[in-house]
Short mmCIF file of C-alpha atoms in Angstrom, two decimals:
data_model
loop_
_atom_site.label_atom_id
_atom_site.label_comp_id
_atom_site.label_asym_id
_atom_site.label_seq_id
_atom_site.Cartn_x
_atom_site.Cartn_y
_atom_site.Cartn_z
CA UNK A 314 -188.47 -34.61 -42.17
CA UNK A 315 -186.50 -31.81 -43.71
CA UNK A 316 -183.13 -31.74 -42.35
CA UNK A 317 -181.09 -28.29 -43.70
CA UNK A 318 -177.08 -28.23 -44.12
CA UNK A 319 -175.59 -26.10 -41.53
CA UNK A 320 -173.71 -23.01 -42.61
CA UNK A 321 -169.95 -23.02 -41.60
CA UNK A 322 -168.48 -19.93 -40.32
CA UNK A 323 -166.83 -17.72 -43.33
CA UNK A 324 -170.34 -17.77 -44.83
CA UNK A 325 -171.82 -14.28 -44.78
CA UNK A 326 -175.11 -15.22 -43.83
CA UNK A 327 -173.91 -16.06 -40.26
CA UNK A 328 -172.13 -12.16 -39.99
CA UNK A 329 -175.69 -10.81 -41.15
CA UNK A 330 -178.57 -9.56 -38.60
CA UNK A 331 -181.42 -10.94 -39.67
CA UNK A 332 -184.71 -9.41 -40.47
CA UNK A 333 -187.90 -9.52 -37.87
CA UNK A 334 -190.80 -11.75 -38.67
CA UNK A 335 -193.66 -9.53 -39.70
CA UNK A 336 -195.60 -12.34 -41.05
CA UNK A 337 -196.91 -15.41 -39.46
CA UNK A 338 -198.36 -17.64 -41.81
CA UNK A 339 -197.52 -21.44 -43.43
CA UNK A 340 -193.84 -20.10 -44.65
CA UNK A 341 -192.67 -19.58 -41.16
CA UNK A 342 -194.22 -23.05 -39.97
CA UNK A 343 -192.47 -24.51 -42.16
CA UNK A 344 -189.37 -23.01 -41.18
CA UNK A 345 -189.90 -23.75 -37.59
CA UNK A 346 -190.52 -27.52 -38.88
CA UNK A 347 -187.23 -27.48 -40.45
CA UNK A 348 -185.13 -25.98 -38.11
CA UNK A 349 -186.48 -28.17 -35.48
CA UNK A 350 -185.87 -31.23 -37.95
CA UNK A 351 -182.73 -29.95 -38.60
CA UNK A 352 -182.15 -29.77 -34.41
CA UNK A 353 -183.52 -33.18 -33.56
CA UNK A 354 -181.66 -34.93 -36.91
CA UNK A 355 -178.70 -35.10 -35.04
CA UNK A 356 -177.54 -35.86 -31.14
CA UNK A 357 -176.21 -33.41 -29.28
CA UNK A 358 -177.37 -30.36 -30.91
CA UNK A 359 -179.22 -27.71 -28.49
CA UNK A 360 -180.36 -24.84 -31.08
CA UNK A 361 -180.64 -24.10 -34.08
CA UNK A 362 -181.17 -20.36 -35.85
CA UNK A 363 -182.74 -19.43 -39.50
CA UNK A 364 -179.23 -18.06 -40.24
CA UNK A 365 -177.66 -21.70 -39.98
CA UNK A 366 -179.86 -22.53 -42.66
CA UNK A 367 -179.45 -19.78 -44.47
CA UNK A 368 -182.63 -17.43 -43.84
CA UNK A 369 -182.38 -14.48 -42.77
CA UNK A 370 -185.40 -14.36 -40.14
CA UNK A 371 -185.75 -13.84 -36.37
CA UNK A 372 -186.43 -17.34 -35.38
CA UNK A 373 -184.51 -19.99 -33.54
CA UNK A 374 -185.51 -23.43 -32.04
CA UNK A 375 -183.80 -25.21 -28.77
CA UNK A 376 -183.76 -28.09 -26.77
CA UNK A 377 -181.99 -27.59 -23.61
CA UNK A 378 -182.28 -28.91 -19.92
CA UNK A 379 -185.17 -30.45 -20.59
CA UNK A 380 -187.05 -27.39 -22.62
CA UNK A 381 -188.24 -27.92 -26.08
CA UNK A 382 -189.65 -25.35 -28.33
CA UNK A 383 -189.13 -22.14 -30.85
CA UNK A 384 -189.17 -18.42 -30.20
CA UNK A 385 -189.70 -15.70 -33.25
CA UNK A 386 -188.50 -11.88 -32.72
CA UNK A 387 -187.00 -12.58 -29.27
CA UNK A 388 -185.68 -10.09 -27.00
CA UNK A 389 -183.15 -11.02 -23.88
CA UNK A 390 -183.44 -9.38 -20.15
CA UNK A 391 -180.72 -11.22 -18.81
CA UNK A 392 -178.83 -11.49 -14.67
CA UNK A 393 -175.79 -10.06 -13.37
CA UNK A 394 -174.55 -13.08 -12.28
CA UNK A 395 -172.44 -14.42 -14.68
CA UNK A 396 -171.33 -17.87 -15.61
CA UNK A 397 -168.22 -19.22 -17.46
CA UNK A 398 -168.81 -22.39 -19.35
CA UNK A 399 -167.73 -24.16 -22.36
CA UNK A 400 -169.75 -23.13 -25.54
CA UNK A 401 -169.22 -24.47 -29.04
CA UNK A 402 -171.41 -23.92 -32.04
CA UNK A 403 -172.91 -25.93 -34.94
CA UNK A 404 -171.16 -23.50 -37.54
CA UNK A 405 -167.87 -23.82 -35.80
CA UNK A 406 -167.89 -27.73 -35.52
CA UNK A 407 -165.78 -29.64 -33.01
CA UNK A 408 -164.18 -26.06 -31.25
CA UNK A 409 -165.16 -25.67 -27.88
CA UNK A 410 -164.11 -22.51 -25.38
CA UNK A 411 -164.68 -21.49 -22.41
CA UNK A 412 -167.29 -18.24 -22.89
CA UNK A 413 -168.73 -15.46 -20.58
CA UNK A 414 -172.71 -15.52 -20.11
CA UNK A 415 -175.17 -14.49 -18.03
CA UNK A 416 -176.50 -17.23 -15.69
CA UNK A 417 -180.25 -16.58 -15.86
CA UNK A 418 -181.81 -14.94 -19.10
CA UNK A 419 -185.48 -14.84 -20.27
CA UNK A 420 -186.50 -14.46 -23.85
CA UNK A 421 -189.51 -12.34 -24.74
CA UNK A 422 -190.79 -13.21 -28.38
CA UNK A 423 -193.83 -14.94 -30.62
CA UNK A 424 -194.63 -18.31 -31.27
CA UNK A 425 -195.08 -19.09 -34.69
CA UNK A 426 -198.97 -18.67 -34.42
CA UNK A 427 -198.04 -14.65 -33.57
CA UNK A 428 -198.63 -15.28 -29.66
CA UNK A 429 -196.28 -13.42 -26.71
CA UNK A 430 -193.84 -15.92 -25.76
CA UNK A 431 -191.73 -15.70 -22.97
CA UNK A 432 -189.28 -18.31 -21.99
CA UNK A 433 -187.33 -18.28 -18.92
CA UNK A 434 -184.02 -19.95 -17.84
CA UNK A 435 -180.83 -20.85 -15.53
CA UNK A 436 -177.51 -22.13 -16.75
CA UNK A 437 -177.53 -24.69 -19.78
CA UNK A 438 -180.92 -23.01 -21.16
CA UNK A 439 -180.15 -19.47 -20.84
CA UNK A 440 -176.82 -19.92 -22.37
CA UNK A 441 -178.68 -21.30 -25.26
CA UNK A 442 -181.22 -18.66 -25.36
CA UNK A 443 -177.99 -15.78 -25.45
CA UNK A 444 -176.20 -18.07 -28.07
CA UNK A 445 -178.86 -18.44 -30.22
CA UNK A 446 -180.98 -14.54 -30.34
CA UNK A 447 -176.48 -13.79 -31.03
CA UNK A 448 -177.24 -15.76 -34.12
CA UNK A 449 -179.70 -13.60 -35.16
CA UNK A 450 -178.31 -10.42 -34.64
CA UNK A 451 -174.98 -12.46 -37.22
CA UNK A 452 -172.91 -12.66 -33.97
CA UNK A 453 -171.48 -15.67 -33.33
CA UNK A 454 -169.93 -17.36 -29.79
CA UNK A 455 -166.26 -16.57 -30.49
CA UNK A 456 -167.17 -12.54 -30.95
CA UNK A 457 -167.91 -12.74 -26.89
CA UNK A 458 -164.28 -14.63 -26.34
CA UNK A 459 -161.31 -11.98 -24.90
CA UNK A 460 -157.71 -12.23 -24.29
CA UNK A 461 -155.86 -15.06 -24.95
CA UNK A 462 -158.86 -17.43 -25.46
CA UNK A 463 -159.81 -15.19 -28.29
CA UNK A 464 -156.44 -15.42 -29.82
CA UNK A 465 -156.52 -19.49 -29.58
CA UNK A 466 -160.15 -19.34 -31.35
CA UNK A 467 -159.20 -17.42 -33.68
CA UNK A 468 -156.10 -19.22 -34.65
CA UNK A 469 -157.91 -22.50 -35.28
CA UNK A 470 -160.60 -20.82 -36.78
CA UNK A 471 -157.95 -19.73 -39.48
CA UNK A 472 -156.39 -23.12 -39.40
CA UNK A 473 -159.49 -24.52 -40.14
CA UNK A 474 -159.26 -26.61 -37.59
CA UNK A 475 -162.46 -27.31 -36.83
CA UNK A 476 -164.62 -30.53 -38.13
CA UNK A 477 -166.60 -29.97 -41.04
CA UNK A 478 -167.06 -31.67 -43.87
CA UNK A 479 -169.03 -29.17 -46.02
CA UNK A 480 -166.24 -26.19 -44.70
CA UNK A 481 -166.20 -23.14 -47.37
CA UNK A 482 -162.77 -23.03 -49.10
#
């Protein structure tokens, strides 16, 4: 089991799109083994993306509402109806706000074999599904946030007062 350390927001990695997977071969099955190592080591955690790790690839794994499994190169159609919920983010540790997403999304990708994925959700899974393809295109949760909630983020961001252990100084 290869659990990787978590980028913390201020590391550039996380404010870089990342590069499509043009090759499917034993290197990105063994990312797809860590990141989901990396998402099971630890309770509580419903995605991660190569960019937490520090890779710069179009691949995420998730495990929400019951739905286990990885997409590569993913694409979102995503609802109309939209749905305010609390969102945090492993690279923003212990902040939690209340963030704008579409109800129902479905991701249209590869498995890490090279076959057409498509994974579709409602609430708790498509949220994950938008948070994590933001990851890969280096957005992250608090970029959606407006108004004052924005300005509260921001201002603990800057604080530092989130929980992390391994924060960049």
């Amino acid at each position: 089991m290869t659990m990787r350390p978590i980028r913390i927001i201020g590391d550039p990695v996380l404010r870089t799109p990342t590069e499509p997977v043009t090759t499917f071969d034993a290197e990105l099955r063994a990312l797809v083994t860590d990141l989901m190592d990396t998402l099971l080591g630890a309770p509580g955690r419903a995605g991660v993306a190569a960019p937490q790790i520090g890779v710069s690839a179009q691949v995420f794994v998730y495990d929400a509402d019951g739905h286990r499994g990885h997409m590569v190169n993913p694409t979102l159609e995503l609802s109309d109806d939209l749905d305010d919920d609390d969102e945090g983010c492993l690279s923003i540790p212990g902040l939690y706000f209340p963030t704008r997403r579409a109800l129902h999304a479905t991701a249209h990708g590869f498995d890490q074999h090279g076959e057409p994925l498509t994974i579709a959700g409602s609430g708790f899974l498509a949220r994950a599904l938008q948070h994590e393809t933001d990851h890969l295109h280096g957005r992250l949760y608090v970029d959606t946030l407006r108004g004052d909630v924005r300005r509260k983020a921001l201002r603990e961001i800057r604080a530092g007062r989130f929980d992390s252990p391994s924060r960049p100084r």
